[in-house]
CSV table of C-alpha atoms in Angstrom, one decimal:
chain,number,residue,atom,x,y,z
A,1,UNK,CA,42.7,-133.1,43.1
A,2,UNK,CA,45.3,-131.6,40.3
A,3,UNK,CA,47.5,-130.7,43.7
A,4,UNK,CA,47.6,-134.5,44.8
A,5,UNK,CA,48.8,-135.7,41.8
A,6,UNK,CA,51.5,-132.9,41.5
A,7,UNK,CA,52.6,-134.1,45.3
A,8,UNK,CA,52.7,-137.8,43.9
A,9,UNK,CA,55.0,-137.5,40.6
A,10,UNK,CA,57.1,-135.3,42.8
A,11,UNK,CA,57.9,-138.4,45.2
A,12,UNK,CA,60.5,-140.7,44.5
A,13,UNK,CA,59.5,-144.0,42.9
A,14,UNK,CA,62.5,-146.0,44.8
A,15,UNK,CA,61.0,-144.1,48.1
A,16,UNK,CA,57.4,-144.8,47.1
A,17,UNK,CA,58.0,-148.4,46.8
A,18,UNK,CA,59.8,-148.6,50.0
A,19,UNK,CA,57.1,-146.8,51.6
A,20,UNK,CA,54.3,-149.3,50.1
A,21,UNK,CA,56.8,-152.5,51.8
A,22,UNK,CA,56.4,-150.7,54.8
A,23,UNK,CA,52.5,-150.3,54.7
A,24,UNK,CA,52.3,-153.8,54.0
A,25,UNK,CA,54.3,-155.1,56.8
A,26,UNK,CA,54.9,-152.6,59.4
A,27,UNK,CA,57.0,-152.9,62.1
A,28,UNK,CA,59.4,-156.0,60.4
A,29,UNK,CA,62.8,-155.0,61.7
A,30,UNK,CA,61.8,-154.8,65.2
A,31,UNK,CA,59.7,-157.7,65.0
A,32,UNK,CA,62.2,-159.7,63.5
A,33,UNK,CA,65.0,-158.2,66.2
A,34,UNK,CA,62.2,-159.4,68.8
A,35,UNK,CA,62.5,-162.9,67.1
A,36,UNK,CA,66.1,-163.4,66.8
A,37,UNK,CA,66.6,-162.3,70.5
A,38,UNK,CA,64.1,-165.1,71.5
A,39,UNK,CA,65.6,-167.5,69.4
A,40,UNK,CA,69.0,-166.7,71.0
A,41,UNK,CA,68.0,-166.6,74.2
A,42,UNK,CA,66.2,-170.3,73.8
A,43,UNK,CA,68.9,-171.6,72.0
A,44,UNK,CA,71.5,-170.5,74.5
A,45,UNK,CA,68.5,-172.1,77.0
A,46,UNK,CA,69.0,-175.8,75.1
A,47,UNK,CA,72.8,-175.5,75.1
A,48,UNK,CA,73.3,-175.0,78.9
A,49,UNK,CA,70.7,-177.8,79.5
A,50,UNK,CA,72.8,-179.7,77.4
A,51,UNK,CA,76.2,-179.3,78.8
A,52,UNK,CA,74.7,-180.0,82.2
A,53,UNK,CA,73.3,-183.2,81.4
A,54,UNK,CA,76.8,-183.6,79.6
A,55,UNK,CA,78.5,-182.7,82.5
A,56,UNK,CA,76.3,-185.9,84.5
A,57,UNK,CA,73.6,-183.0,86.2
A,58,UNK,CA,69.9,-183.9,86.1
A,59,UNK,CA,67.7,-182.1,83.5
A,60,UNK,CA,64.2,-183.1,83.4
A,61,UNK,CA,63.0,-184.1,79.7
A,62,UNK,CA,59.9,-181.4,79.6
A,63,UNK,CA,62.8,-178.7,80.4
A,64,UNK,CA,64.4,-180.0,77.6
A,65,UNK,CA,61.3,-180.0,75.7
A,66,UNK,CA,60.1,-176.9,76.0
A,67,UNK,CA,63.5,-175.0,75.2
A,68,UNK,CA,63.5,-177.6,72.1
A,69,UNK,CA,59.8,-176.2,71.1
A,70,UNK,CA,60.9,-172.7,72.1
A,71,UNK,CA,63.5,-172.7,69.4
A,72,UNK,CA,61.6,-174.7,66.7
A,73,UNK,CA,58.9,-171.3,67.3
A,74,UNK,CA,61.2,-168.9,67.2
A,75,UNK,CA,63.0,-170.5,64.2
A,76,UNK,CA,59.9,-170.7,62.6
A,77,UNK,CA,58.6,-167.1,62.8
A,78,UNK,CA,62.3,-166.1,61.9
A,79,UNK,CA,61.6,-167.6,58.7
A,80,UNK,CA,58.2,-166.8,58.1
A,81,UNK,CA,58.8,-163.4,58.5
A,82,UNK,CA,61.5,-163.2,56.2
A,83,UNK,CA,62.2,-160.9,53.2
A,84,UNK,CA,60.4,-162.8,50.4
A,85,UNK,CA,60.5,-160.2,47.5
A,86,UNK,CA,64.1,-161.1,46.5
A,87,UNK,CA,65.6,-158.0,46.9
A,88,UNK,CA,68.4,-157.6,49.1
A,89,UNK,CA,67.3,-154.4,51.3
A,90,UNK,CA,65.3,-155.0,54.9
């Protein structure tokens, strides 16, 4: 027991703390990479749809609505997932 709390002070606090974030939501960077990369790719989907119906083409209104609720998700579990302690590191 005495050697696991020698192994504990000897960590660094900053390190410990980062390390507790992590435990609590693992994976967040790639999750959130996963996320933006949706979001990109549906918002790019909306804007194309958009400049051919611009353009006089014919998009159907569910195309239009399901790129439309693709990027409201995607928007929405970029911001749910976000960095809520206040501090400025990932």
């Amino acid at each position: 027991m005495s050697e696991n709390q020698r192994s504990k002070s000897r960590l660094d606090p900053a390190l410990r703390e980062r390390l507790l974030k992590e435990s609590q939501t693992p994976w967040r960077g790639l999750r959130r990479l996963v996320w933006f990369a949706l979001f990109a790719s549906a918002g790019l989907g909306l804007f194309t749809m958009a400049f051919r119906a611009s353009a006089g083409g014919t998009v159907d209104l569910s195309d239009f609505g399901i790129q439309g609720g693709a990027l409201l998700l995607f928007s929405g579990l970029l911001w749910f997932d976000r960095n809520r302690g206040g501090s400025s590191d990932g």
